[in-house]
XYZ file of C-alpha atoms in Angstrom:
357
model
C 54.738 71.233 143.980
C 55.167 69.629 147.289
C 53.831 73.455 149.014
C 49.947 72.522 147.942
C 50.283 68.730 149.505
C 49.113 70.669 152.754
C 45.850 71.083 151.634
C 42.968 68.839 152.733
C 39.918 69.353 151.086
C 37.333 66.412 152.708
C 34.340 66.880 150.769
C 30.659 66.678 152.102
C 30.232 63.420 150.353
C 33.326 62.204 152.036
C 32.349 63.217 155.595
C 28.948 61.524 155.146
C 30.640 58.306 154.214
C 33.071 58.158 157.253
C 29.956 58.999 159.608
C 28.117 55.934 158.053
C 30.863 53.895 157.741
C 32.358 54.267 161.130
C 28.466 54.116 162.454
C 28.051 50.347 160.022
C 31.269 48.631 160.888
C 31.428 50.250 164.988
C 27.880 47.921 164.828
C 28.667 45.208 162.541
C 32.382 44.280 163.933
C 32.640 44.904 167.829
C 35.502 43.373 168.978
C 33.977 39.798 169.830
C 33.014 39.635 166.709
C 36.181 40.227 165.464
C 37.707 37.590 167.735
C 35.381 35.099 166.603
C 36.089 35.065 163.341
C 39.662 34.305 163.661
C 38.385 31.136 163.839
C 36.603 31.174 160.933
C 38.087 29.848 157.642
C 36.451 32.173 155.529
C 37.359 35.371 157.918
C 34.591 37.618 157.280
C 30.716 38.178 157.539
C 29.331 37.196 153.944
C 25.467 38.254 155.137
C 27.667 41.817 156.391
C 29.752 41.813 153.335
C 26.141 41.487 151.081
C 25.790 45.021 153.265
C 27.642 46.771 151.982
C 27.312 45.789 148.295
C 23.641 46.713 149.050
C 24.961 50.702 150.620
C 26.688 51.177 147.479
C 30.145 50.974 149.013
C 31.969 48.323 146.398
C 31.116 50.614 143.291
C 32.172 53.887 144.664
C 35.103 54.532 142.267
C 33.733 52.478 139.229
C 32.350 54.863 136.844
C 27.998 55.382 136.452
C 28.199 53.371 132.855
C 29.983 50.342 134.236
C 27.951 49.548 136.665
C 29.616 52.003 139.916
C 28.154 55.431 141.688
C 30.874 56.988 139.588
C 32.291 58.991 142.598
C 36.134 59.819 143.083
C 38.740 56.950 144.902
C 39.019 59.500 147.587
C 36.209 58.434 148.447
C 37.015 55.119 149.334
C 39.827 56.301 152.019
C 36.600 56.908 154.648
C 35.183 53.689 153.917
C 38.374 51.551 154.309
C 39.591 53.798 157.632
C 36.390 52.757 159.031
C 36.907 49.113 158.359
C 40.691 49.939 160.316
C 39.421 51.148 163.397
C 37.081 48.346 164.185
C 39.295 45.840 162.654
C 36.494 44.197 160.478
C 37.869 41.989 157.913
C 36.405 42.279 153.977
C 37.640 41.289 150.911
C 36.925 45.279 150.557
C 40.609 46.385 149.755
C 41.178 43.408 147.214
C 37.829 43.857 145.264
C 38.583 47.731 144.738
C 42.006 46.515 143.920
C 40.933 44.823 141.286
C 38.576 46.870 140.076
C 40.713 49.879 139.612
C 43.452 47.015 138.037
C 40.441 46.101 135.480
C 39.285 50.007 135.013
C 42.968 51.167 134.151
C 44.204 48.089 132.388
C 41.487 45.623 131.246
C 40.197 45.681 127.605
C 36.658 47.478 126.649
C 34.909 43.746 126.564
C 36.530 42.599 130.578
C 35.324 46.148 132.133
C 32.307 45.420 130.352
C 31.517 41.956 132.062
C 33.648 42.327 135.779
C 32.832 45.950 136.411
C 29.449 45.229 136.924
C 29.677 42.329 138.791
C 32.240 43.654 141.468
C 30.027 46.465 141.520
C 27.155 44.693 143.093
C 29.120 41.726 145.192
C 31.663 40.010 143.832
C 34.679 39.131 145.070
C 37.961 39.539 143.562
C 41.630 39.816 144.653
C 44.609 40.935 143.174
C 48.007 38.374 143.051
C 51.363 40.307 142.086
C 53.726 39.060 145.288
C 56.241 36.405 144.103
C 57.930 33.982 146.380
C 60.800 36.664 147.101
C 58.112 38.764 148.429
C 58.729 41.161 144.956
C 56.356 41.895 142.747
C 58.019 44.838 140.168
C 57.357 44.241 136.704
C 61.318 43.340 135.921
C 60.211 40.783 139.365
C 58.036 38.386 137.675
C 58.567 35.009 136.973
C 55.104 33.868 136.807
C 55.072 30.426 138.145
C 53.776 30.799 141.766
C 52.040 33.593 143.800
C 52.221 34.273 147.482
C 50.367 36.674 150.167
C 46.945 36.350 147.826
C 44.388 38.254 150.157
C 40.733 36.622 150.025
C 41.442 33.806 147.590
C 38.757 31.771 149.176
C 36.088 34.085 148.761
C 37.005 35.122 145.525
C 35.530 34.865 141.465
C 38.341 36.180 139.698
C 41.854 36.934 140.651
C 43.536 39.529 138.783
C 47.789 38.460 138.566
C 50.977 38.732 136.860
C 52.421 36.413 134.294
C 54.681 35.649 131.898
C 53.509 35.443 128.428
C 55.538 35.105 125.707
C 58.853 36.447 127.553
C 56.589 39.742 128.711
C 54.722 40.875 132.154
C 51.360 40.398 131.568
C 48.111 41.030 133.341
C 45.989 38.103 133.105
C 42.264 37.825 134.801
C 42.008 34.373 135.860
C 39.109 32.278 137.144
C 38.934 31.022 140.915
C 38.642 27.546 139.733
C 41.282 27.091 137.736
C 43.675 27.985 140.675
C 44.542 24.823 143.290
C 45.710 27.378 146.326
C 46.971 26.740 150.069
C 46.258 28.886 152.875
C 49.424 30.510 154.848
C 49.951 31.341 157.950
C 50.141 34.989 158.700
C 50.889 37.376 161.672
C 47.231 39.711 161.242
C 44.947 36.262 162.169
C 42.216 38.683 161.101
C 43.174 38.606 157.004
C 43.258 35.072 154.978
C 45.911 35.161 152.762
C 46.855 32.223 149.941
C 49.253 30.785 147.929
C 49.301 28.835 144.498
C 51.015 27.891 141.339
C 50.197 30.066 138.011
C 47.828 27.381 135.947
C 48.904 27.573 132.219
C 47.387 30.711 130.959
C 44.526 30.952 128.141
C 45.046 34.326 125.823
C 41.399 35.091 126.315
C 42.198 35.809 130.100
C 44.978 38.481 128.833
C 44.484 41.884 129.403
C 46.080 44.730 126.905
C 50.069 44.480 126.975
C 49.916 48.398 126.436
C 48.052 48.816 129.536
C 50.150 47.033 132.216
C 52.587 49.361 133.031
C 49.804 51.635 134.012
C 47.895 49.312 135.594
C 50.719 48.432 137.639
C 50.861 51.744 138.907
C 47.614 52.394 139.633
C 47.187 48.819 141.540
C 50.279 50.539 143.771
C 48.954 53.701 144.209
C 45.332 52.415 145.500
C 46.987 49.381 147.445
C 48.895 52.153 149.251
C 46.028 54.526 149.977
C 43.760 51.687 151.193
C 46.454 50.747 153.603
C 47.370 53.964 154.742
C 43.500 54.327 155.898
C 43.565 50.793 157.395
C 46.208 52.065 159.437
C 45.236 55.481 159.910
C 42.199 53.728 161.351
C 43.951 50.943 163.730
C 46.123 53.450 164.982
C 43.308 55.834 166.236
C 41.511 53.189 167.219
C 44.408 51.710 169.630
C 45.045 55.163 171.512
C 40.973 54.777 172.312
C 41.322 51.385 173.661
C 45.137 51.838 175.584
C 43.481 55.254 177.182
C 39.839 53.571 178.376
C 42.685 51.013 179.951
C 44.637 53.936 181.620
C 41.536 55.299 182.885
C 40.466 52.458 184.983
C 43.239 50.078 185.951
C 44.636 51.528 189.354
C 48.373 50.985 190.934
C 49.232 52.435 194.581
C 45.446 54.163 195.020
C 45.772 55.716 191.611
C 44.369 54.954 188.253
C 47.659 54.613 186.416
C 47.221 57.212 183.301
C 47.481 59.474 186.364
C 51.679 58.465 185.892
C 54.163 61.100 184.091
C 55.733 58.096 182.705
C 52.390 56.789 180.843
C 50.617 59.983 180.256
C 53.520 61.105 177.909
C 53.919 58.850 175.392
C 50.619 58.247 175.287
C 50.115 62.134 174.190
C 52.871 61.280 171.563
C 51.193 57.862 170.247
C 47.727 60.484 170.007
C 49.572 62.686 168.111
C 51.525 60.071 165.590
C 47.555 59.133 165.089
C 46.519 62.061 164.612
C 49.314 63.037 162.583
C 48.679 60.399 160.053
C 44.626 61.015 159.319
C 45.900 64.346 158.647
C 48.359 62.946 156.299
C 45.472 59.826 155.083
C 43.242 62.956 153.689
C 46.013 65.199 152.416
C 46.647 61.818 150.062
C 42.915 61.422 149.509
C 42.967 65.524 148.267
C 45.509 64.543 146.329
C 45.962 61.255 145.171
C 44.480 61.499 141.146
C 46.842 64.509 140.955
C 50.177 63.726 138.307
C 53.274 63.612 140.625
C 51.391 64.978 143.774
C 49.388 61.982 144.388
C 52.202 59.122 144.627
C 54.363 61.862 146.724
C 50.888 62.465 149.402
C 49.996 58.746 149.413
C 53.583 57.376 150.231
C 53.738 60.194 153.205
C 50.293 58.791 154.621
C 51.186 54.981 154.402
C 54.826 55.629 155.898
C 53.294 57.818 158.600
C 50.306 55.864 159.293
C 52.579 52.343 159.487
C 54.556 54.074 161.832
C 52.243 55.784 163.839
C 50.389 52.277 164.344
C 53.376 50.534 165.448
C 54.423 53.199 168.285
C 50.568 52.864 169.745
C 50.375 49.341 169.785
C 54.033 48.522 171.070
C 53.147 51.524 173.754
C 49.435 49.787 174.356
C 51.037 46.174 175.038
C 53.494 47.944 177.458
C 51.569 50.001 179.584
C 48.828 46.321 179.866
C 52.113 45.151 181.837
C 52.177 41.184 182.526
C 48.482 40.760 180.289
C 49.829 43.077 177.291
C 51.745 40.028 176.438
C 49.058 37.510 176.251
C 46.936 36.581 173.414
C 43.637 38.011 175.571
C 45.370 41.742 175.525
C 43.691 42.876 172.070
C 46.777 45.411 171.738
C 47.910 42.279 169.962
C 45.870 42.513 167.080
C 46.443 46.097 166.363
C 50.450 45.116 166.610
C 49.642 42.310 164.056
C 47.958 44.570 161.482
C 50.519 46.827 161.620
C 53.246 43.974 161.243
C 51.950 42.608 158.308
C 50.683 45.375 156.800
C 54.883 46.343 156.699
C 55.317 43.067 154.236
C 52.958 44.544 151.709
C 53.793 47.158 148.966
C 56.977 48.254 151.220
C 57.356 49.521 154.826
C 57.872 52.656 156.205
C 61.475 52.628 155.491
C 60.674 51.774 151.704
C 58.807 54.247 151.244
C 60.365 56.740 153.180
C 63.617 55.851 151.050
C 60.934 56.239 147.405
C 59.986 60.107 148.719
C 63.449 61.177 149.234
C 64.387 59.769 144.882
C 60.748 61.748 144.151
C 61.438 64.419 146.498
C 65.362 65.367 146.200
């Protein structure tokens, strides 16, 4: 099985969306504007987020008769790798998130009325982490959630609870929920925390269906990532190499050095290494067995491959790749706290070798 995970098909369709979507968020979130809104409590562009409900982009994977473009959730991966590289802040990942939640586990009467509406612009998030940081089925207690991505910004939240002594999925309303913002590494991502109100049964979705929606809210959490990363990690090489080719030391620009010029080949090729592996999962990913094995490889690599360019980017700044000006920082950041979400390299690494052995 594991011989045909070297295949990467990227389709047309896919190729046009990573040229416009590298093109839309390259113009919409330069650096600076990234940097600003850091400050900003809601963390993102709404009149840029309106965008890209207007391109098409938030219905992608949500089938033609529910309101989406009814394409594949490969073809997500060139949207969200986009939104990595130039570090541009969405509630992208946690609307699609709970969209595919809703599409795989909601009841005929919730696709009918969310679908739609997260098809065209609104926001959602998903809530699974407990307090321990767990969020496995066996996990849940129910009574408070933690690293709750776009909260703020969102309509409905799509969680975990208990309901009489079973895991449920429940789709609750924003303003039902009293939350408090926490205080993460990636400065660029809003994350919340808040108590589980008492639940109403209309907000239940199908106990047969959580299992699976489970899954499938791991699998695409994954895959998202691994782009995000992917993304970052290319985008990091771009900016440590423009730095190599203009700061000089003793007459000579200093990528002109042995000592910088080789592991900066190596943090190329760990980038490199994990788009390869980000499309191979995007091929893949809707295929029984295949597609947790592929997307697993690209988040592990990706996380990894992230964390060597940034560490390498912050070293080779010298004195300033310490400081909070150095923007290797943010890329280190993203990669940091992408590690607390859905399992680190390790994690994963350790899932492929009980799928693979």
């Amino acid at each position: 099985m594991t011989a045909h995970l070297a295949k990467i098909a990227l389709t047309e369709m896919q190729a046009e969306l990573r040229d416009q979507a590298m093109k839309f968020c390259g113009e919409k979130s330069p650096v600076s504007k990234v940097r600003a809104l850091l400050e900003d409590e809601r963390g993102y562009d709404e009149a840029v987020w309106a965008e890209m409900a207007e391109l098409g982009w938030l219905g992608i994977a949500i089938p033609e008769d529910q309101g989406g473009l009814g394409l594949e959730l490969a073809d997500v991966v060139p949207i969200a790798e986009a939104m990595g590289k130039h570090l541009m802040n969405s509630p992208y990942a946690s609307t699609t998130l709970a969209a595919q939640a809703i599409l795989h586990g909601g009841s005929d009467a919730q696709k009918a009325e969310w679908l739609p509406k997260l098809s065209s612009g609104t926001v959602a998030t998903v809530a699974l982490f407990e307090p321990s940081g767990a969020w496995e089925l066996d996990a849940v207690t129910g009574e408070t959630k933690t690293f709750v991505l776009n909260l703020n910004a969102a309509e409905i939240v799509v969680t975990t609870v208990k309901h009489d002594g079973q895991t449920r999925l429940a789709l609750i309303p924003r303003d039902t929920i009293e939350a408090r913002r926490e205080t993460i590494i990636d400065e660029t991502k809003r994350s919340y925390r808040f108590d589980v109100p008492e639940i109403d049964a209309i907000w239940l979705m199908p106990a047969e269906l959580t299992s699976a929606a489970l899954d499938r809210i791991e699998l695409v959490a994954n895959l998202l990532q691994a782009a995000e990363l992917s993304g970052a990690a290319m985008a990091c090489v771009d900016y440590t190499v423009d730095y190599l080719k203009t700061r000089k030391q003793f007459g000579k620009v200093i990528g002109a050095f042995q000592a910088l010029k080789h592991p900066t080949v190596d943090a190329f090729m760990g980038a490199e290494g994990a788009r390869s592996l980000l499309y191979a999962a995007a091929t893949h990913v809707e295929r029984q067995g295949e597609g947790e094995i592929a997307v697993r490889m690209a988040n592990a690599k990706a996380g990894g491959a992230l964390s060597y360019a940034a560490d390498r980017s912050i070293q080779f700044h010298g004195g300033f790749g310490f400081t909070y000006d150095c923007d290797a920082q943010l890329y280190r950041r993203v990669a940091m706290f992408a590690a607390s979400q859905f399992g680190d390299a390790a994690f994963h690494r350790a899932r492929l070798a009980e799928l693979l052995l």
